[in-house]
XYZ file of C-alpha atoms in Angstrom:
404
model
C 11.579 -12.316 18.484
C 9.185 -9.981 17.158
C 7.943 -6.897 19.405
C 4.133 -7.776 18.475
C 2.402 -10.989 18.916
C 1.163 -13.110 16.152
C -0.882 -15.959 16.202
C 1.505 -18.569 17.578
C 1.597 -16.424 21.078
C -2.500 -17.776 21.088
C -4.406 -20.688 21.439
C -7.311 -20.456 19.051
C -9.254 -23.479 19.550
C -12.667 -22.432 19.816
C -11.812 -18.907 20.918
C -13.709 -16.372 19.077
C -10.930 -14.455 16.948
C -11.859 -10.579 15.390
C -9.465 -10.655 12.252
C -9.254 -7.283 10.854
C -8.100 -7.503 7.054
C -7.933 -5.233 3.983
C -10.085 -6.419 1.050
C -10.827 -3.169 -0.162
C -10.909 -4.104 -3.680
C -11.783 -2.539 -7.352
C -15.521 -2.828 -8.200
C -17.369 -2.754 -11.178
C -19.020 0.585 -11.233
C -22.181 -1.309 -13.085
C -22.675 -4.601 -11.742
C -21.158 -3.839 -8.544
C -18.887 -7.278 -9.164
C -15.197 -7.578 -7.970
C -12.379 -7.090 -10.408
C -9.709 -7.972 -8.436
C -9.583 -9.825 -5.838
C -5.695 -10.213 -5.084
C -6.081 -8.892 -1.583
C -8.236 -11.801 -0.836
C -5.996 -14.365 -1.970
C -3.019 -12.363 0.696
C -5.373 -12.630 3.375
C -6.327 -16.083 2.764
C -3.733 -18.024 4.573
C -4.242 -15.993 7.660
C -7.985 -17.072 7.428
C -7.129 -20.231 6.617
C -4.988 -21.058 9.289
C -7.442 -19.501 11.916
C -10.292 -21.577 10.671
C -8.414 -25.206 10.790
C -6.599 -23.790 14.202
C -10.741 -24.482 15.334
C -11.009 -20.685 15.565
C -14.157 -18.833 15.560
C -13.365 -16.454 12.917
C -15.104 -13.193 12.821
C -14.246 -10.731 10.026
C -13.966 -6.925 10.317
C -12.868 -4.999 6.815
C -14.085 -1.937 4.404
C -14.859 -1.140 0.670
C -13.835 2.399 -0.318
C -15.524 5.536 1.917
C -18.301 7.633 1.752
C -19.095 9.685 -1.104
C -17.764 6.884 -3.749
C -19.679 4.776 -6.219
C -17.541 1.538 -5.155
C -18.624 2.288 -1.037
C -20.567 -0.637 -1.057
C -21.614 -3.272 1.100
C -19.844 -6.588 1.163
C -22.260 -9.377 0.058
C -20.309 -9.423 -3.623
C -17.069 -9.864 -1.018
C -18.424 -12.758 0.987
C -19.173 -14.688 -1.981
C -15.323 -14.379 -3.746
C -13.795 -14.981 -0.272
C -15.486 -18.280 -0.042
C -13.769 -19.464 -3.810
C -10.718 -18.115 -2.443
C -10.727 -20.109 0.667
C -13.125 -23.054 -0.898
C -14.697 -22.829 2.496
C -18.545 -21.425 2.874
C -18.141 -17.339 4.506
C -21.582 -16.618 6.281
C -21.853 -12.707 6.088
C -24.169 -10.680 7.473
C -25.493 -6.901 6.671
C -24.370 -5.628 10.317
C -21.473 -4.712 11.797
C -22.997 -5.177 15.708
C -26.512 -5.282 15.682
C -28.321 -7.684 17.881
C -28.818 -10.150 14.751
C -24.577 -9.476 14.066
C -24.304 -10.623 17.712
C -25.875 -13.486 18.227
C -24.551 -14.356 14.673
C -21.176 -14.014 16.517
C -22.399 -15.821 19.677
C -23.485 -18.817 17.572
C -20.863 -19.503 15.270
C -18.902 -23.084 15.805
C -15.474 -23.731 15.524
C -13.716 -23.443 12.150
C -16.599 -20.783 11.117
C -15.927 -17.777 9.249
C -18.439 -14.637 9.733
C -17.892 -11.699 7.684
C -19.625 -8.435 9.008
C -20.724 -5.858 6.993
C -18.520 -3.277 5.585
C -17.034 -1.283 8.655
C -17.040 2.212 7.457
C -21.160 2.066 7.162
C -20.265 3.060 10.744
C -19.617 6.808 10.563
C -16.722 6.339 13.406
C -14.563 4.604 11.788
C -13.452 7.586 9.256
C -12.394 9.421 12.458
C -8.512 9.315 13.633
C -7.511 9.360 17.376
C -5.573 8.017 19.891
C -6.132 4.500 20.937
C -6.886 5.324 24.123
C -9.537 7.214 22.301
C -10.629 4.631 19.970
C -10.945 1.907 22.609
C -14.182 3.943 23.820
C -15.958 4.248 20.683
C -19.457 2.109 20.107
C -17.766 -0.235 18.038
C -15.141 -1.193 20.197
C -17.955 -1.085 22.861
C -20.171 -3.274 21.130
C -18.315 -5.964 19.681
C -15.560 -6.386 22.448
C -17.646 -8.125 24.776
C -18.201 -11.390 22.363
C -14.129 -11.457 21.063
C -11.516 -13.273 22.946
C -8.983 -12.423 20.611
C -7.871 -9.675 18.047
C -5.787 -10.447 15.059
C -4.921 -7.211 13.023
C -3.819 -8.136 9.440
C -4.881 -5.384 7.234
C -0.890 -4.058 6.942
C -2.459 -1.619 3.439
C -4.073 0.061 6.278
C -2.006 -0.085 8.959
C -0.843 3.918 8.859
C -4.123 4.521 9.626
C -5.045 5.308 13.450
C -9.529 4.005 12.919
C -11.662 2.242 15.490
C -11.076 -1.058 13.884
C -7.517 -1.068 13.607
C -5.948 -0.091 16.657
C -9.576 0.254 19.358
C -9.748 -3.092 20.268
C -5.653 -3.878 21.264
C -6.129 -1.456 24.169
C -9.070 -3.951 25.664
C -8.463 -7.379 23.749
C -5.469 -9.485 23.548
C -4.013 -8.445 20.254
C -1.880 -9.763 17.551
C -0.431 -9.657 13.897
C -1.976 -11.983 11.510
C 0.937 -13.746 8.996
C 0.266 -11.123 6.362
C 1.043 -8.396 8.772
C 3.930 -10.398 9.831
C 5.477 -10.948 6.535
C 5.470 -7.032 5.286
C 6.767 -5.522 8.482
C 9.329 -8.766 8.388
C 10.703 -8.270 5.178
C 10.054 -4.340 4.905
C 11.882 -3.495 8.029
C 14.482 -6.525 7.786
C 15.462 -5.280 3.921
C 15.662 -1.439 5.597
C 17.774 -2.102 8.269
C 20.253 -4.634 6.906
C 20.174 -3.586 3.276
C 22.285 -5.106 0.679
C 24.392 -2.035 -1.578
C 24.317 -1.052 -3.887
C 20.592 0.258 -2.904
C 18.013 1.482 -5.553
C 15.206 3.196 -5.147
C 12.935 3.740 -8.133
C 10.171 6.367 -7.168
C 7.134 7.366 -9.216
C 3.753 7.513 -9.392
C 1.269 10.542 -8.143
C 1.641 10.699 -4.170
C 5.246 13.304 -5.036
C 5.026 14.122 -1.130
C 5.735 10.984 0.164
C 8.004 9.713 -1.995
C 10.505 12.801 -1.401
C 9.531 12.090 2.144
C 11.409 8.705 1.710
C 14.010 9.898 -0.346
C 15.126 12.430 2.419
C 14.908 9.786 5.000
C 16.965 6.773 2.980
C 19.476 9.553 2.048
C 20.202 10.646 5.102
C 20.438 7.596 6.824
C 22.844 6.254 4.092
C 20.655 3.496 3.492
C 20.594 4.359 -0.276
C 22.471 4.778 -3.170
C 20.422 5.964 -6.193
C 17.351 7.468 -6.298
C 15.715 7.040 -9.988
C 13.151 9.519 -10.629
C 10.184 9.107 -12.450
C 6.215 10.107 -12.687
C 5.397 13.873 -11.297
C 8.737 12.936 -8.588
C 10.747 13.519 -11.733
C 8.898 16.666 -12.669
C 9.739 18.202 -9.543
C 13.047 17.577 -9.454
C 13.503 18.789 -12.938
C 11.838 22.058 -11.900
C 13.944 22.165 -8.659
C 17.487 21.337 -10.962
C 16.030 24.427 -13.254
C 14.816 22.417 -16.258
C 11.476 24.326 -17.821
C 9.247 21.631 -18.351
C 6.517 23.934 -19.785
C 3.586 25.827 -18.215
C 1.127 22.840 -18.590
C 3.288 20.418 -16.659
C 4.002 23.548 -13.928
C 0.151 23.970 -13.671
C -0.658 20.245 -12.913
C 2.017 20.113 -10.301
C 0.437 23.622 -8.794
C -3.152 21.836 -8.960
C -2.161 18.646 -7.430
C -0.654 20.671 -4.319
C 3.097 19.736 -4.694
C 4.801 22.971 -6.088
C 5.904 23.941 -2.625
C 8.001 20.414 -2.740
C 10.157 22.284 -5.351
C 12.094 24.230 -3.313
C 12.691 20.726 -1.449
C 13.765 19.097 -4.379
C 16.707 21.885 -4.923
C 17.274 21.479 -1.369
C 18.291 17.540 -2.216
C 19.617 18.091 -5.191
C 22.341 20.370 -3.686
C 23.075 18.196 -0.843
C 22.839 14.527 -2.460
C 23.828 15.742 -6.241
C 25.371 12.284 -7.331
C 22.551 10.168 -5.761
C 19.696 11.593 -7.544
C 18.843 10.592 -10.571
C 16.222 12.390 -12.841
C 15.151 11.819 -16.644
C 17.170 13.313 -19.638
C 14.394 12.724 -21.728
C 10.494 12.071 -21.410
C 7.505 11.231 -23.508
C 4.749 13.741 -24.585
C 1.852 13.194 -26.743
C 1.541 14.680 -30.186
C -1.306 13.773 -32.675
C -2.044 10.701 -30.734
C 1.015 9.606 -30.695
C 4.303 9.325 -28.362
C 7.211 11.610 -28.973
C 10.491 11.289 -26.863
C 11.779 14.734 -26.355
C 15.434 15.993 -24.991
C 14.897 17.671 -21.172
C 16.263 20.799 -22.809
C 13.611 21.029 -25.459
C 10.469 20.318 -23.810
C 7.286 21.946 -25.167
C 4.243 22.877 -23.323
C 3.033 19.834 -23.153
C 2.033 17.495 -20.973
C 4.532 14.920 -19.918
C 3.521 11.300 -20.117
C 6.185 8.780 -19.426
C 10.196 9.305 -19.043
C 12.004 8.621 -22.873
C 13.992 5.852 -24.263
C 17.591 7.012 -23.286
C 16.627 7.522 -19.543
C 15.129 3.861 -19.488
C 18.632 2.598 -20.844
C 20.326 4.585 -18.260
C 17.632 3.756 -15.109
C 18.534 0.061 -16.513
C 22.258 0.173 -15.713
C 21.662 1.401 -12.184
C 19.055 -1.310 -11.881
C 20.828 -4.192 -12.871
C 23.915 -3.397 -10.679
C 21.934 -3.278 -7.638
C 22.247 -5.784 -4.507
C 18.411 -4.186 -3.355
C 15.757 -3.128 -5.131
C 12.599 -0.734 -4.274
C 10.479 0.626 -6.577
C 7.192 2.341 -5.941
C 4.461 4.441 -8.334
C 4.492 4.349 -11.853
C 7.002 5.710 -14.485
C 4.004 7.085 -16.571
C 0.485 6.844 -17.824
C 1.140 2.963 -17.601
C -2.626 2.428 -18.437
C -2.073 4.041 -22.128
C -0.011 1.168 -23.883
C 1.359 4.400 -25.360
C 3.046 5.391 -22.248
C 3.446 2.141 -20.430
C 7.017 1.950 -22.069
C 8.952 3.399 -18.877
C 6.837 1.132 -16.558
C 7.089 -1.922 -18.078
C 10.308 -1.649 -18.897
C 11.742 -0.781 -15.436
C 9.647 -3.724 -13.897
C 11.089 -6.066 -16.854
C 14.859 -4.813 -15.292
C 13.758 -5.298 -11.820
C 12.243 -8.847 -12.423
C 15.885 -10.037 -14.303
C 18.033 -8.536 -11.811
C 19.799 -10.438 -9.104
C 18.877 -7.590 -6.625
C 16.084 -8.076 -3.608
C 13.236 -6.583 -5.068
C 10.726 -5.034 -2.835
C 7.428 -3.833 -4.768
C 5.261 -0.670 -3.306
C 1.587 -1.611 -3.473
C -1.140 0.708 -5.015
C -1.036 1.470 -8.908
C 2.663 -0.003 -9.080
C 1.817 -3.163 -7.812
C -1.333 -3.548 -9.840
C 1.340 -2.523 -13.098
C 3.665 -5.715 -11.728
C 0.513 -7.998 -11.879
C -1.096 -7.109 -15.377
C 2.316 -7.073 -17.238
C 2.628 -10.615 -15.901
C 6.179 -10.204 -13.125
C 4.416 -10.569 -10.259
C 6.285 -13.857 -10.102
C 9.492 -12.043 -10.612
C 9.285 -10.124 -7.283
C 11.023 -10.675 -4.441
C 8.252 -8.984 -2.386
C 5.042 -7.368 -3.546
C 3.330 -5.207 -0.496
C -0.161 -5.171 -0.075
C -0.250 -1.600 1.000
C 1.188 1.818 -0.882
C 0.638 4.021 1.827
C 1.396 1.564 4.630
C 4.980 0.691 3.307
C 6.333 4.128 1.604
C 5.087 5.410 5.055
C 7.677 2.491 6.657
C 10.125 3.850 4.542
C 9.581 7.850 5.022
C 10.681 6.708 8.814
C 7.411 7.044 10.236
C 5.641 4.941 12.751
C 2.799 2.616 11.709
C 0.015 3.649 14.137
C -1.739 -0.002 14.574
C 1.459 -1.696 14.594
C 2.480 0.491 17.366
C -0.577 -0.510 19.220
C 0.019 -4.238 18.430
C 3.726 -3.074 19.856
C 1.820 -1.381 23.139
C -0.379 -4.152 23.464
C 2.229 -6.710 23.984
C 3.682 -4.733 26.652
């Protein structure tokens, strides 16, 4: 029995339902038209199930933040959400004006209203308590007209915002079955893992991933860590490989050399279980050269080589569980998409559990076609490499408090 409600603990029919979901989605920078729209699709059985339950379906989500050319509002959103469900989304350009509330008043059962992008409302970029959050204007506004709130936006679920965790402190709350699923599988394929255990850790975001590979390695909960992306780098720096003043300088600009010292910290203490590159892929003339760890030039590093991809292969394929999250390289240069695709190709012919990050990785595992491959494919980066860093997930912790 879960700790949180979901939408079996509720009786819908014609109760007016706030869903909060995560369609944040990549926009065309011209036309303003959505590229993507693979977080709709996730979301849609949620909907779906709200709307035939006779629900009164009211919508709360975002597009990007202030300051960015895709923070736009969600008219473009409406319109591929109704395809998606091949039921008609009303939207309108408020989030709780007097128009957005009788809007919400009016709607019959089965209806789906979706309000206008959330963070128009300069609140919602602010972090807090809940207790905190329950008093802000939103909350304040919209409460009054909701008999029930569903929270499925799990890709944004580390985040402690108005929207997401405000309205469990004064509604009766709940997980929708997206929510359900991630923190389901996530937390059931953490705890009660299947060894051997490989982690395959990439990508940009080097803080959190060592974050996780501290906390899986000293819980025992992992075998192998297989290093890749500007991860790698570090740990190359911290086991004393020179990996040239260019590569040193992007890790200093990015914020991460101080993770270094960490790095040679695990290194000493988990030597066999870390696993970094014995070659790696720079660019020369256009073109990609494989180079030996101990003859890197000052240049800058690209993908991991040929030889480390045969070796990250072996570890793969003998693995019971599988996660992988962030890129091996520069996957969008077909160049340096080697390391990426080929790890993914390894992961989606294994007989491991595979558990897919979200973010940049999970947008690799859809273009290079093994999204069908995956065990599990998370909707949420951040949300699930926070699960498995240890930490807490702030609105599933007020979905948690709510039920008490």
């Amino acid at each position: 029995m879960a700790d949180f409600n979901t939408i079996d603990d509720f009786d819908v029919e014609n109760k007016t339902v706030l869903l909060r979901i995560d369609i944040n989605s990549p926009v065309d920078p011209n036309g303003g038209f959505i590229l993507d729209d693979t977080r709709m699709k996730l979301h849609s059985p949620t909907i779906k199930e709200l709307s035939e339950k006779g629900a009164k379906v009211v919508i709360l989500t975002h597009q990007s933040r202030p300051g960015k050319n895709d923070f736009i509002s969600l008219k473009e959103h409406a319109k591929v959400l109704s395809k998606n469900l091949n039921i008609d989304v009303l939207y309108i350009d408020s989030i709780f004006s007097n128009e957005a509330i009788n809007k919400i008043k009016n709607l019959n059962s089965g209806e789906i209203l979706l309000l206008e992008n959330v963070r128009f409302f300069s609140e919602e970029s602010l972090n807090g308590s809940v207790d905190k959050q329950s008093k802000t204007l939103l909350i304040r506004k919209l409460s009054p007209y909701i008999d029930i709130f569903i929270n499925d936006a799990f890709a944004t679920a580390h985040r402690s915002q108005p929207s997401l965790v405000g309205f469990t402190k004064v509604l009766p709350s709940g997980a929708g079955r997206l929510m359900e699923k991630e923190l389901t599988v996530v937390e059931n394929s953490f705890k009660n893992v299947e060894r051997p255990c490989v982690y395959v850790l990439g990508g940009m975001k080097a803080d959190d991933s060592i974050e996780v590979i501290e906390n899986v390695l000293k819980n025992e909960s992992a075998d192998y860590i297989l290093t890749t992306g500007i991860v790698a780098n570090i740990f190359l720096l911290g086991a004393g490989v020179d990996i040239g003043k260019v590569n040193k300088d992007f890790i200093k600009e990015r914020g991460y050399y101080n993770l270094v010292e960490k790095a040679r910290y695990l290194l000493k203490t988990y030597k066999k279980n870390i696993i970094y590159p014995k070659d790696l892929a720079i660019e020369d003339n256009g073109k990609r050269v494989d180079v030996s760890i101990d003859k890197i030039p000052n240049k800058y590093i690209f993908d991991i080589g040929v030889e480390t991809i045969k070796e990250y292969a072996k570890f793969i394929r003998n693995a019971k569980t599988i996660f992988a999250n962030g890129p091996a390289g520069v996957f969008e240069n077909s160049e340096f998409a080697i390391g990426t695709e080929d790890i993914l190709n390894t992961i989606a012919n294994s007989q491991g559990f595979s558990i897919i990050g979200g973010g940049h990785i999970a947008a690799a595992t859809n273009a290079m076609g093994y999204d069908m491959h995956m065990n599990h494919i998370s909707s949420g980066g951040g949300a699930c490499i926070t699960l498995l860093g240890g930490k807490k997930l702030a609105a599933v912790e007020a979905l948690k408090n709510a039920k008490k």
